[in-house]
Coordinates of C-alpha atoms in Angstrom, one line a residue:
M1 CA 105.9 90.1 124.9
K2 CA 107.0 87.6 122.3
Y3 CA 103.4 87.0 121.2
I4 CA 102.6 90.6 120.6
P5 CA 104.0 90.6 116.9
Q6 CA 101.7 87.7 116.2
L7 CA 98.8 89.5 117.8
I8 CA 99.5 92.6 115.7
N9 CA 99.6 90.5 112.6
L10 CA 96.3 88.9 113.7
C11 CA 94.7 92.4 114.0
A12 CA 96.1 93.2 110.5
T13 CA 94.4 90.1 109.1
V14 CA 91.1 91.0 110.8
I15 CA 91.3 94.5 109.2
L16 CA 91.8 93.0 105.8
L17 CA 89.0 90.5 106.1
L18 CA 86.7 93.2 107.3
S19 CA 87.7 95.4 104.3
F20 CA 86.9 92.4 102.0
A21 CA 83.6 91.8 103.7
M22 CA 82.6 95.4 103.2
I23 CA 82.9 95.3 99.4
S24 CA 80.5 92.3 99.4
Q25 CA 77.9 94.0 101.6
R26 CA 74.8 95.7 100.2
R27 CA 73.2 96.5 103.5
I28 CA 74.4 99.9 104.7
V29 CA 73.7 99.2 108.4
S30 CA 76.0 96.1 108.1
L31 CA 78.6 98.3 106.4
I32 CA 78.6 100.7 109.3
N33 CA 79.0 97.8 111.8
L34 CA 81.9 96.3 109.8
F35 CA 83.6 99.7 109.8
M36 CA 83.1 99.9 113.6
L37 CA 84.8 96.5 114.0
Q38 CA 87.6 97.5 111.7
G39 CA 88.2 100.6 113.9
L40 CA 88.3 98.4 117.0
A41 CA 91.0 96.1 115.4
L42 CA 93.0 99.3 114.6
V43 CA 92.7 100.4 118.2
I44 CA 94.0 97.1 119.5
A45 CA 96.9 97.1 117.0
S46 CA 97.9 100.7 118.0
V47 CA 97.8 99.8 121.7
L48 CA 99.9 96.6 121.2
L49 CA 102.5 98.5 119.2
G50 CA 102.6 101.4 121.6
Y51 CA 103.2 98.9 124.5
V52 CA 106.1 97.3 122.7
T53 CA 107.8 100.4 121.3
H54 CA 107.0 102.7 124.3
Q55 CA 105.6 105.4 122.0
N56 CA 103.0 107.2 124.1
E57 CA 101.5 109.0 121.1
L58 CA 100.2 105.6 119.8
Y59 CA 98.0 105.4 122.9
V60 CA 96.6 108.9 122.0
S61 CA 95.9 107.6 118.5
A62 CA 94.2 104.5 119.9
A63 CA 92.0 106.5 122.2
L64 CA 90.9 109.0 119.5
T65 CA 90.2 106.1 117.1
L66 CA 88.1 104.4 119.8
V67 CA 86.1 107.5 120.5
L68 CA 85.7 108.6 116.8
K69 CA 85.8 105.5 114.7
V70 CA 84.3 102.9 117.0
M71 CA 81.7 105.2 118.8
L72 CA 81.0 108.6 117.4
I73 CA 81.2 108.1 113.6
P74 CA 79.2 104.9 113.5
W75 CA 76.5 106.5 115.7
L76 CA 76.3 109.5 113.4
L77 CA 76.1 107.3 110.3
H78 CA 73.3 105.3 111.9
V79 CA 71.4 108.5 112.5
V80 CA 71.9 109.5 108.8
V81 CA 70.7 106.1 107.6
R82 CA 67.6 106.3 109.8
R83 CA 66.8 109.9 108.6
L84 CA 67.3 109.1 105.0
N85 CA 65.9 105.6 105.0
V86 CA 68.7 104.2 102.9
R87 CA 69.3 100.9 104.7
W88 CA 70.1 99.1 101.4
D89 CA 72.5 100.0 98.6
V90 CA 70.6 98.4 95.7
E91 CA 72.3 100.5 93.0
T92 CA 75.8 99.1 93.0
L93 CA 77.5 99.9 89.8
I94 CA 79.1 96.4 89.5
N95 CA 77.5 93.2 90.7
I96 CA 78.8 91.7 93.9
P97 CA 80.4 88.5 92.4
T98 CA 82.4 90.6 90.0
T99 CA 83.4 93.0 92.7
M100 CA 84.6 90.1 94.8
L101 CA 86.8 88.8 92.0
V102 CA 88.3 92.3 91.4
G103 CA 88.9 92.5 95.2
I104 CA 90.8 89.2 95.1
G105 CA 93.0 90.5 92.3
L106 CA 93.7 93.7 94.2
V107 CA 94.7 91.7 97.3
I108 CA 97.1 89.6 95.2
F109 CA 98.5 92.7 93.5
S110 CA 99.0 94.5 96.8
F111 CA 100.9 91.7 98.4
S112 CA 103.1 91.2 95.3
L113 CA 103.8 94.9 95.1
A114 CA 104.6 95.4 98.8
L115 CA 106.6 92.2 99.4
P116 CA 110.0 93.5 98.3
I117 CA 109.5 96.7 100.3
S118 CA 108.2 95.0 103.4
R119 CA 111.5 93.1 103.6
L120 CA 113.3 96.4 104.0
S121 CA 111.2 97.6 106.9
S122 CA 112.8 97.6 110.3
S123 CA 109.4 97.5 112.1
M124 CA 108.3 94.4 113.8
A125 CA 105.1 94.6 111.8
G126 CA 106.8 95.6 108.5
G127 CA 105.1 92.7 106.7
S128 CA 101.8 94.4 107.2
L129 CA 102.4 96.9 104.3
G130 CA 100.8 94.5 101.9
I131 CA 97.7 94.3 104.1
A132 CA 97.5 98.0 104.5
L133 CA 97.8 98.6 100.8
A134 CA 95.1 96.0 100.1
C135 CA 92.8 97.7 102.5
V136 CA 93.3 101.0 100.8
L137 CA 92.6 99.6 97.3
L138 CA 89.6 97.6 98.5
S139 CA 88.2 100.7 100.1
F140 CA 88.8 102.6 96.9
L141 CA 87.0 99.8 95.0
M142 CA 84.0 100.1 97.3
M143 CA 83.9 103.9 96.7
I144 CA 83.8 103.7 92.9
T145 CA 81.3 100.8 92.7
R146 CA 78.7 102.3 95.0
S147 CA 76.3 105.0 93.9
K148 CA 75.0 106.2 97.3
A149 CA 76.8 108.7 99.3
V150 CA 76.9 106.9 102.7
P151 CA 78.7 103.8 101.4
Q152 CA 81.2 106.1 99.6
V153 CA 81.8 107.9 102.9
I154 CA 82.3 104.6 104.7
G155 CA 84.7 103.6 102.0
F156 CA 86.7 106.8 102.4
L157 CA 86.9 106.3 106.2
S158 CA 87.9 102.7 105.7
M159 CA 90.7 103.9 103.3
E160 CA 91.9 106.2 106.0
N161 CA 92.0 103.3 108.5
G162 CA 94.3 101.4 106.1
L163 CA 96.6 104.5 105.8
I164 CA 96.7 105.0 109.6
F165 CA 97.5 101.3 110.0
A166 CA 100.3 101.4 107.4
A167 CA 101.9 104.4 109.1
T168 CA 101.6 103.0 112.5
T169 CA 102.9 99.5 111.9
V170 CA 105.3 99.8 109.0
T171 CA 107.2 102.8 110.4
N172 CA 106.8 102.0 114.1
G173 CA 104.5 105.0 114.5
M174 CA 105.3 107.6 111.8
P175 CA 105.2 111.0 113.7
M176 CA 102.5 112.6 111.5
I177 CA 100.1 109.7 111.9
V178 CA 98.5 110.4 115.3
E179 CA 94.9 111.1 114.5
F180 CA 93.6 114.2 116.2
G181 CA 90.0 114.2 115.0
V182 CA 87.3 113.5 112.5
A183 CA 84.3 115.8 112.4
L184 CA 81.2 114.7 110.5
D185 CA 78.2 116.8 109.4
V186 CA 75.3 116.2 107.0
L187 CA 74.4 118.9 104.5
V188 CA 71.1 118.8 102.6
G189 CA 70.9 115.3 101.4
V190 CA 74.0 113.5 102.5
L191 CA 77.2 115.7 102.3
I192 CA 79.5 114.3 105.0
R193 CA 82.8 116.0 105.5
G194 CA 85.7 114.5 107.4
V195 CA 88.5 116.7 108.9
F196 CA 91.8 115.0 109.7
M197 CA 94.5 116.6 111.6
F198 CA 97.8 115.0 112.8
Q199 CA 100.3 115.5 115.5
I200 CA 103.7 116.5 114.0
R201 CA 106.7 115.7 116.1
E202 CA 109.0 118.1 114.2
Q203 CA 108.9 121.7 115.3
F204 CA 107.3 124.5 113.3
D205 CA 110.7 126.3 113.4
S206 CA 111.5 124.3 110.3
L207 CA 109.9 126.8 108.0
F208 CA 111.8 127.0 104.8
I209 CA 112.3 129.5 102.0
D210 CA 114.3 128.9 98.9
P211 CA 114.2 130.3 95.3
L212 CA 111.4 128.0 94.3
N213 CA 108.8 128.8 97.0
V214 CA 109.7 132.4 97.5
F215 CA 108.4 133.4 94.1
M216 CA 105.3 131.1 94.7
V217 CA 104.6 132.7 98.1
T218 CA 104.7 136.1 96.5
L219 CA 102.4 135.1 93.7
T220 CA 100.0 133.4 96.0
A221 CA 99.8 136.3 98.4
F222 CA 99.3 138.8 95.5
V223 CA 96.5 136.8 93.8
G224 CA 94.9 136.2 97.1
L225 CA 94.9 139.9 97.9
T226 CA 93.5 141.0 94.5
T227 CA 90.8 138.3 94.6
A228 CA 89.8 139.5 98.1
I229 CA 89.5 143.1 96.7
F230 CA 87.4 141.7 93.8
S231 CA 85.2 139.7 96.2
R232 CA 83.7 142.6 98.1
P233 CA 81.5 144.2 95.4
Y234 CA 80.9 140.8 93.7
M235 CA 79.6 139.1 96.8
R236 CA 77.4 142.2 97.6
V237 CA 75.7 141.7 94.3
E238 CA 75.3 137.9 95.1
Q239 CA 73.7 138.9 98.4
D240 CA 71.4 141.4 96.6
H241 CA 70.3 138.5 94.3
G242 CA 69.4 136.3 97.3
K243 CA 72.2 133.8 96.8
M244 CA 74.0 134.7 99.9
T245 CA 72.8 135.3 103.5
P246 CA 74.8 137.0 106.3
P247 CA 75.8 133.6 107.9
R248 CA 76.9 132.4 104.5
M249 CA 78.9 135.5 103.9
R250 CA 80.7 135.0 107.2
L251 CA 81.4 131.4 106.3
Y252 CA 82.7 132.5 102.9
H253 CA 85.1 135.1 104.2
G254 CA 86.3 132.9 107.1
M255 CA 87.0 129.9 104.8
Y256 CA 88.7 132.2 102.2
Q257 CA 91.1 133.4 104.8
L258 CA 91.7 129.9 106.1
F259 CA 92.2 128.7 102.5
S260 CA 94.9 131.4 101.9
C261 CA 96.5 130.3 105.2
T262 CA 96.7 126.7 104.2
M263 CA 98.3 127.6 100.8
L264 CA 101.0 129.8 102.4
L265 CA 101.6 127.1 105.1
G266 CA 102.1 124.4 102.4
L267 CA 104.5 126.6 100.5
T268 CA 106.7 127.7 103.4
T269 CA 107.0 124.5 105.4
N270 CA 110.2 122.4 105.4
N271 CA 108.2 119.3 106.5
L272 CA 106.6 117.2 103.8
G273 CA 104.1 115.9 106.4
I274 CA 102.9 119.4 107.1
L275 CA 102.7 120.0 103.4
W276 CA 100.3 117.1 103.2
V277 CA 98.3 118.4 106.1
A278 CA 98.1 121.9 104.4
M279 CA 96.8 120.3 101.2
E280 CA 94.2 118.3 103.1
A281 CA 93.1 121.4 105.0
A282 CA 92.9 123.3 101.7
T283 CA 90.6 120.5 100.3
L284 CA 88.3 120.8 103.3
T285 CA 88.1 124.7 103.2
T286 CA 87.4 124.7 99.4
V287 CA 84.6 122.1 99.9
L288 CA 82.8 124.6 102.1
L289 CA 83.6 127.4 99.7
V290 CA 82.2 125.5 96.6
S291 CA 79.1 124.6 98.5
V292 CA 78.4 128.0 100.0
Y293 CA 75.4 128.7 97.8
R294 CA 73.7 125.5 99.2
T295 CA 72.0 124.7 95.9
P296 CA 71.6 121.1 94.9
A297 CA 74.1 121.7 92.0
S298 CA 76.7 123.3 94.3
L299 CA 76.3 120.5 96.9
E300 CA 76.8 117.9 94.3
A301 CA 79.9 119.7 93.0
A302 CA 81.3 119.9 96.6
W303 CA 80.6 116.2 97.1
K304 CA 82.4 115.2 93.9
Y305 CA 85.3 117.5 94.8
F306 CA 85.5 116.0 98.4
I307 CA 85.4 112.4 97.2
L308 CA 87.8 112.7 94.3
C309 CA 90.3 115.0 96.0
G310 CA 89.9 113.2 99.3
V311 CA 90.9 109.9 97.7
G312 CA 93.7 111.7 95.9
I313 CA 95.1 113.3 99.0
A314 CA 94.7 109.9 100.8
L315 CA 96.9 108.3 98.2
A316 CA 99.4 111.1 98.6
L317 CA 99.4 110.3 102.3
F318 CA 100.3 106.7 101.5
G319 CA 103.1 107.9 99.3
T320 CA 104.4 110.2 102.1
I321 CA 104.3 107.1 104.4
L322 CA 106.5 105.2 102.0
L323 CA 108.8 108.2 101.6
Y324 CA 109.2 108.4 105.4
M325 CA 110.0 104.6 105.4
A326 CA 112.8 105.1 102.9
A327 CA 114.2 108.2 104.7
E328 CA 114.1 106.6 108.1
K329 CA 116.6 104.0 107.1
V330 CA 119.0 106.8 106.1
V331 CA 118.5 109.7 108.5
G332 CA 117.0 107.7 111.4
P333 CA 113.6 108.1 113.0
E334 CA 114.7 111.0 115.1
G335 CA 116.6 112.8 112.4
G336 CA 113.8 114.6 110.7
A337 CA 113.0 112.0 108.1
L338 CA 110.2 114.3 106.6
L339 CA 112.2 117.5 106.4
W340 CA 112.8 118.6 102.8
T341 CA 116.4 119.8 103.5
N342 CA 117.3 116.5 105.0
L343 CA 115.7 114.5 102.2
D344 CA 117.3 116.6 99.5
A345 CA 120.7 116.1 101.1
V346 CA 120.4 112.2 101.2
K347 CA 118.2 111.7 98.1
S348 CA 120.8 109.7 96.3
Q349 CA 120.9 107.2 99.2
L350 CA 117.2 106.5 99.3
D351 CA 116.1 103.1 98.3
P352 CA 115.0 103.3 94.7
H353 CA 112.3 100.6 95.0
I354 CA 110.5 102.3 97.8
I355 CA 110.9 105.7 96.2
T356 CA 109.4 104.4 92.9
L357 CA 106.3 103.2 94.6
A358 CA 106.1 106.3 96.8
F359 CA 106.3 108.6 93.8
A360 CA 103.5 106.6 92.0
F361 CA 101.2 107.3 94.9
L362 CA 102.4 110.9 95.3
F363 CA 101.9 111.5 91.6
I364 CA 98.4 110.2 91.6
G365 CA 97.5 112.0 94.8
Y366 CA 98.9 115.5 94.1
G367 CA 98.1 115.0 90.4
T368 CA 94.4 114.8 91.4
K369 CA 94.7 118.3 93.0
V370 CA 96.5 119.6 89.9
G371 CA 93.5 118.5 87.7
M372 CA 95.5 115.9 85.8
V373 CA 93.5 113.8 83.3
P374 CA 91.8 111.4 84.0
L375 CA 91.4 112.6 87.6
H376 CA 90.1 116.0 86.6
S377 CA 86.3 115.7 86.7
W378 CA 86.0 117.6 90.0
L379 CA 87.5 120.7 88.6
P380 CA 84.9 121.9 86.1
D381 CA 82.0 121.3 88.5
A382 CA 83.8 123.1 91.3
H383 CA 84.4 126.1 89.1
A384 CA 81.0 126.2 87.6
E385 CA 79.0 125.9 90.9
G386 CA 81.1 127.8 93.4
P387 CA 81.4 131.6 93.6
T388 CA 83.6 133.3 91.0
P389 CA 86.3 134.4 93.5
V390 CA 86.6 130.7 94.4
S391 CA 87.1 129.8 90.8
A392 CA 89.8 132.4 90.5
V393 CA 91.8 131.1 93.5
L394 CA 91.3 127.5 92.5
S395 CA 92.9 128.1 89.1
G396 CA 95.4 130.8 90.3
L397 CA 96.5 129.2 93.6
L398 CA 95.4 125.7 94.5
L399 CA 96.6 124.1 91.3
N400 CA 99.9 125.8 91.6
V401 CA 100.5 124.6 95.2
A402 CA 99.6 121.1 94.2
M403 CA 102.1 121.4 91.3
Y404 CA 104.7 122.7 93.8
A405 CA 104.2 119.6 96.0
L406 CA 104.6 117.4 93.0
L407 CA 107.8 119.2 92.0
R408 CA 109.3 118.6 95.4
C409 CA 108.6 114.9 95.1
K410 CA 110.1 114.8 91.6
V411 CA 113.4 116.3 92.7
L412 CA 113.7 113.5 95.4
T413 CA 112.7 110.8 92.9
D414 CA 115.1 111.9 90.2
G415 CA 118.0 111.9 92.8
A416 CA 117.1 108.5 94.2
L417 CA 116.5 106.7 90.8
Q418 CA 119.1 108.5 88.6
R419 CA 116.8 108.1 85.7
P420 CA 113.9 110.3 84.4
L421 CA 110.9 108.2 85.5
A422 CA 109.2 111.1 87.2
G423 CA 109.8 113.3 84.2
Q424 CA 108.4 110.7 81.8
L425 CA 105.3 110.3 83.8
M426 CA 104.8 114.1 84.0
M427 CA 105.3 114.5 80.3
G428 CA 102.9 111.7 79.4
F429 CA 100.1 112.8 81.7
G430 CA 100.7 116.5 81.0
L431 CA 100.4 115.9 77.3
L432 CA 97.3 113.8 77.9
S433 CA 95.7 116.5 80.0
L434 CA 96.5 119.2 77.4
V435 CA 95.0 117.2 74.5
V436 CA 91.8 116.0 76.3
A437 CA 91.1 119.4 77.8
A438 CA 91.4 121.0 74.3
F439 CA 88.8 118.6 73.0
F440 CA 86.4 119.3 75.9
L441 CA 86.8 123.1 75.4
S442 CA 84.9 122.8 72.1
R443 CA 81.9 121.1 73.8
Q444 CA 81.2 123.5 76.7
K445 CA 78.1 125.8 77.0
D446 CA 78.8 127.2 80.5
V447 CA 81.5 129.9 80.5
K448 CA 83.0 129.0 83.8
R449 CA 83.2 125.3 82.8
M450 CA 84.9 126.3 79.6
F451 CA 87.6 128.3 81.4
S452 CA 88.0 125.5 84.0
Y453 CA 89.0 123.2 81.1
S454 CA 91.3 125.9 80.0
S455 CA 93.0 125.6 83.4
I456 CA 93.4 121.9 82.9
E457 CA 94.9 122.5 79.5
H458 CA 97.5 125.0 80.9
M459 CA 98.3 122.9 83.9
G460 CA 98.9 120.0 81.5
L461 CA 101.3 122.2 79.5
I462 CA 103.1 123.3 82.7
M463 CA 103.4 119.6 83.8
F464 CA 104.8 118.7 80.4
A465 CA 107.4 121.5 80.7
F466 CA 108.6 120.4 84.1
G467 CA 108.6 116.8 82.9
M468 CA 111.1 117.7 80.1
G469 CA 113.3 119.3 82.8
G470 CA 116.4 121.3 82.2
P471 CA 117.0 125.0 82.8
V472 CA 115.0 126.3 79.8
A473 CA 112.0 124.0 80.2
N474 CA 111.8 124.6 84.0
F475 CA 112.2 128.4 83.4
A476 CA 109.4 128.3 80.9
G477 CA 107.2 126.2 83.3
L478 CA 107.7 128.7 86.1
L479 CA 107.0 131.6 83.8
H480 CA 103.9 130.0 82.5
M481 CA 102.7 129.2 86.0
T482 CA 103.0 132.9 86.9
V483 CA 101.3 134.4 83.9
H484 CA 98.5 131.7 83.9
S485 CA 97.7 132.6 87.5
L486 CA 97.6 136.3 86.8
I487 CA 95.6 136.1 83.5
K488 CA 93.2 133.3 84.4
S489 CA 92.2 134.9 87.6
A490 CA 91.6 138.2 85.7
I491 CA 89.4 136.3 83.2
F492 CA 87.3 134.8 86.0
F493 CA 86.8 138.3 87.5
T494 CA 85.3 139.5 84.2
V495 CA 83.3 136.3 83.8
G496 CA 81.8 136.8 87.2
H497 CA 80.6 140.3 86.3
A498 CA 79.3 139.1 83.0
A499 CA 77.3 136.2 84.5
Q500 CA 75.8 138.6 87.1
K501 CA 74.8 141.0 84.3
A502 CA 73.1 138.2 82.2
G503 CA 71.8 136.2 85.2
T504 CA 73.3 133.1 83.7
Q505 CA 76.6 131.3 82.9
V506 CA 75.3 130.0 79.6
M507 CA 77.5 131.6 76.9
S508 CA 74.7 131.7 74.3
E509 CA 72.7 134.0 76.6
I510 CA 75.6 136.4 77.4
R511 CA 76.0 139.0 74.6
G512 CA 77.3 142.5 74.0
L513 CA 79.5 143.0 77.1
I514 CA 81.4 145.8 75.4
K515 CA 78.2 147.8 75.1
V516 CA 76.9 147.1 78.6
N517 CA 80.2 147.9 80.3
P518 CA 83.2 148.5 78.0
R519 CA 85.6 147.9 80.8
V520 CA 84.2 144.4 81.4
G521 CA 84.0 143.6 77.7
W522 CA 87.6 144.8 77.0
G523 CA 88.9 143.1 80.1
M524 CA 87.5 139.8 79.0
M525 CA 88.6 140.2 75.4
L526 CA 92.2 141.1 76.4
G527 CA 92.3 138.3 79.0
V528 CA 91.2 135.7 76.4
M529 CA 93.7 136.9 73.9
A530 CA 96.4 136.8 76.6
I531 CA 95.5 133.3 77.8
L532 CA 95.4 132.0 74.2
G533 CA 99.0 132.9 73.7
M534 CA 98.8 136.1 71.6
P535 CA 101.8 138.3 71.7
P536 CA 103.0 140.4 73.4
F537 CA 101.5 138.8 76.6
G538 CA 103.6 136.6 78.8
V539 CA 101.7 133.4 77.9
F540 CA 103.1 133.8 74.4
A541 CA 106.7 134.0 75.7
S542 CA 106.3 130.9 78.0
E543 CA 104.5 128.8 75.4
F544 CA 107.1 129.7 72.8
L545 CA 109.9 128.5 75.1
I546 CA 108.0 125.3 75.9
L547 CA 107.3 124.6 72.2
T548 CA 110.8 125.3 71.0
T549 CA 112.3 123.2 73.8
A550 CA 109.9 120.3 72.9
M551 CA 110.9 120.5 69.2
R552 CA 114.5 120.1 70.3
E553 CA 114.3 117.7 73.2
Q554 CA 111.0 115.8 72.6
P555 CA 110.1 116.2 68.9
W556 CA 107.5 113.4 69.0
A557 CA 105.4 115.6 71.3
A558 CA 105.6 118.8 69.2
P559 CA 102.7 117.9 66.8
F560 CA 100.4 117.1 69.7
L561 CA 101.3 120.4 71.4
F562 CA 100.6 122.4 68.3
F563 CA 97.4 120.6 67.6
A564 CA 96.0 121.0 71.1
L565 CA 96.9 124.6 71.4
G566 CA 95.5 125.4 68.0
L567 CA 92.2 123.6 68.9
A568 CA 92.0 125.4 72.2
F569 CA 92.6 128.8 70.5
A570 CA 89.8 128.2 68.0
S571 CA 87.3 126.7 70.6
V572 CA 87.6 129.6 73.1
L573 CA 87.8 132.5 70.6
V574 CA 84.7 131.4 68.6
R575 CA 82.7 131.5 71.8
V576 CA 84.0 134.6 73.4
L577 CA 83.7 136.9 70.4
P578 CA 79.8 136.9 70.5
M579 CA 79.8 137.4 74.2
V580 CA 81.9 140.5 73.9
F581 CA 80.7 142.1 70.6
G582 CA 77.2 140.6 70.1
E583 CA 73.8 142.5 70.4
T584 CA 72.4 142.7 73.9
S585 CA 69.6 144.1 76.0
L586 CA 71.5 143.6 79.3
K587 CA 71.2 146.3 82.0
P588 CA 74.1 147.6 84.2
L589 CA 74.7 146.3 87.6
A590 CA 73.5 148.0 90.8
H591 CA 77.0 148.1 92.2
P592 CA 80.0 149.2 90.1
P593 CA 82.3 146.2 89.3
A594 CA 85.8 145.9 90.9
L595 CA 87.9 145.9 87.7
L596 CA 91.1 147.3 89.1
P597 CA 92.4 143.7 89.8
V598 CA 91.6 142.7 86.3
F599 CA 93.7 145.4 84.6
V600 CA 96.5 145.1 87.2
H601 CA 96.7 141.3 86.4
L602 CA 96.6 141.9 82.6
G603 CA 99.2 144.7 82.9
L604 CA 101.5 142.4 84.8
G605 CA 100.9 139.6 82.2
L606 CA 101.8 142.1 79.5
V607 CA 105.0 143.3 81.2
L608 CA 106.2 139.7 81.7
G609 CA 105.8 139.2 77.9
L610 CA 107.9 142.2 77.1
F611 CA 110.4 142.4 79.9
I612 CA 111.2 140.2 83.0
P613 CA 112.7 142.3 85.8
P614 CA 116.3 141.1 86.7
Y615 CA 115.3 140.1 90.3
L616 CA 112.4 138.0 89.0
N617 CA 114.6 136.5 86.2
Q618 CA 117.1 135.5 88.9
W619 CA 114.4 133.8 90.9
Y620 CA 113.4 131.8 87.9
V621 CA 116.9 130.8 86.9
Q622 CA 117.8 129.7 90.5
A623 CA 114.5 127.8 90.9
A624 CA 114.9 126.2 87.5
G625 CA 118.3 125.0 88.4
M626 CA 117.0 123.5 91.7
L627 CA 114.4 121.5 89.8
G628 CA 117.1 119.8 87.6
G629 CA 116.1 117.4 84.8
V630 CA 117.8 115.9 81.8
G631 CA 117.1 118.8 79.4
R632 CA 119.6 121.3 78.2

């Protein structure tokens, strides 16, 4: 018994050495074998820890890891390598010696970062946190320095091994980290998707509704419903054009409903572990939705989306592990250390050092899903290549739910640190996203890509507002989140019909929409004027509140805000006017477009600019008070 901690540390060392060996390996077959050995070391560590701590779920985790990571996945990867004949990765983006030096630096950085926190761990293998973090960063290094898909997949799976090892050892078997399954599949070329599910010890009776998520649940359900109404005639036209087949239509509708379910689950759960699982499930369903056309461009966009958001959500998992580690010391391992209500009650008692590192990972992870610059590159491709209804729910729903997760983490961080570190990060990266997206707007030729950068711009503005904090800024951020979801989804509805009419998404080839179908043309024009902040639409009201609050609270940021919003206004308007009013020879569609959702959304956006109903205003006020902050 007394030698088991040393054996666990030996397994940790082996896992680290194998991660280091993987970044120096060019032969893909050898990479697969090293990954298999890493999985075997993880199995042994889980069994040893389960034996000492008497946690039977760790045996389940070890068995699943043995079957999946040591047997099934390596076999499937070998099959892929043989079929594609890609035994060597000769296109590494950085030469091997340089990669090794960077890897050594990452190992040193990981140990120095984790050392103060490891001392606080009550686990017998608490010192393994530095090793787990090093494995995660080395795997990420392998992903970004390899150009072929199979090594990127191996890097992602190795990163997941590091996360599982951290959760298993540092927290004596964190409840959410019992791996249920990983399913792999190859799509035209090499699109490999992993599905991760976890056992949650806390009960599902911990569903939770408060003023923040009740308004977001309502908004999500409403936009999901209207998008489903829009989808029926739109997807019929896509089927007529040969882009969709009956099996793909069934896949699309099934994944759309599952996507909506994951969003609502993430918003209503009281458990931050289940929130993470919901975001991961949303990632996997949208990968299938983006790739539903099965064109090379859509598969590439889905692959980029999976890799970037998969890495982001993996980093969010590491942050969740650290958050659990901090909470376990206060509420105990059996006291619901991942329940939001418990965490909110004891947030001032959480260790500030652990929470600082946890928020850094959570911010990067969920910020990737928000579309935060510089982690935004998945969003334009996913919008441009997926079906238009998917673009509408990505902008109108997924980005909001990721922001919701970030706000929950910000509240805990503010309470633990008693200083505005989280708000400062959100202001800085929100402003960066706003300015960068405004510049990219002026360079776009694809209409859906242009409006995807508009989504990045507006999410940056929302993040900046929440970063300022205070009742007014939080109120403005919630209002802007609402009207952006309504107006942007309406714009994508009209863009979808316009692209179907023209047979292209290139803006220079879309002309005279108001002559072909006045309702489509006026719907797009009104939606564009609304999203650009023209009065009396709700975007004008929310932007006015954000700008005036920034002039009072953060005057240094006001010039950047005015410049970016002005540039975005000019860039979008100069491209949309010819699309709506130019000369055209386009013919009407075979099926009448579903424009009722467009004008319902625009009407609600107009109402919110003129009058906010008392019950909705009360929601905003209560939610803004919950979010706190230093503003006035």
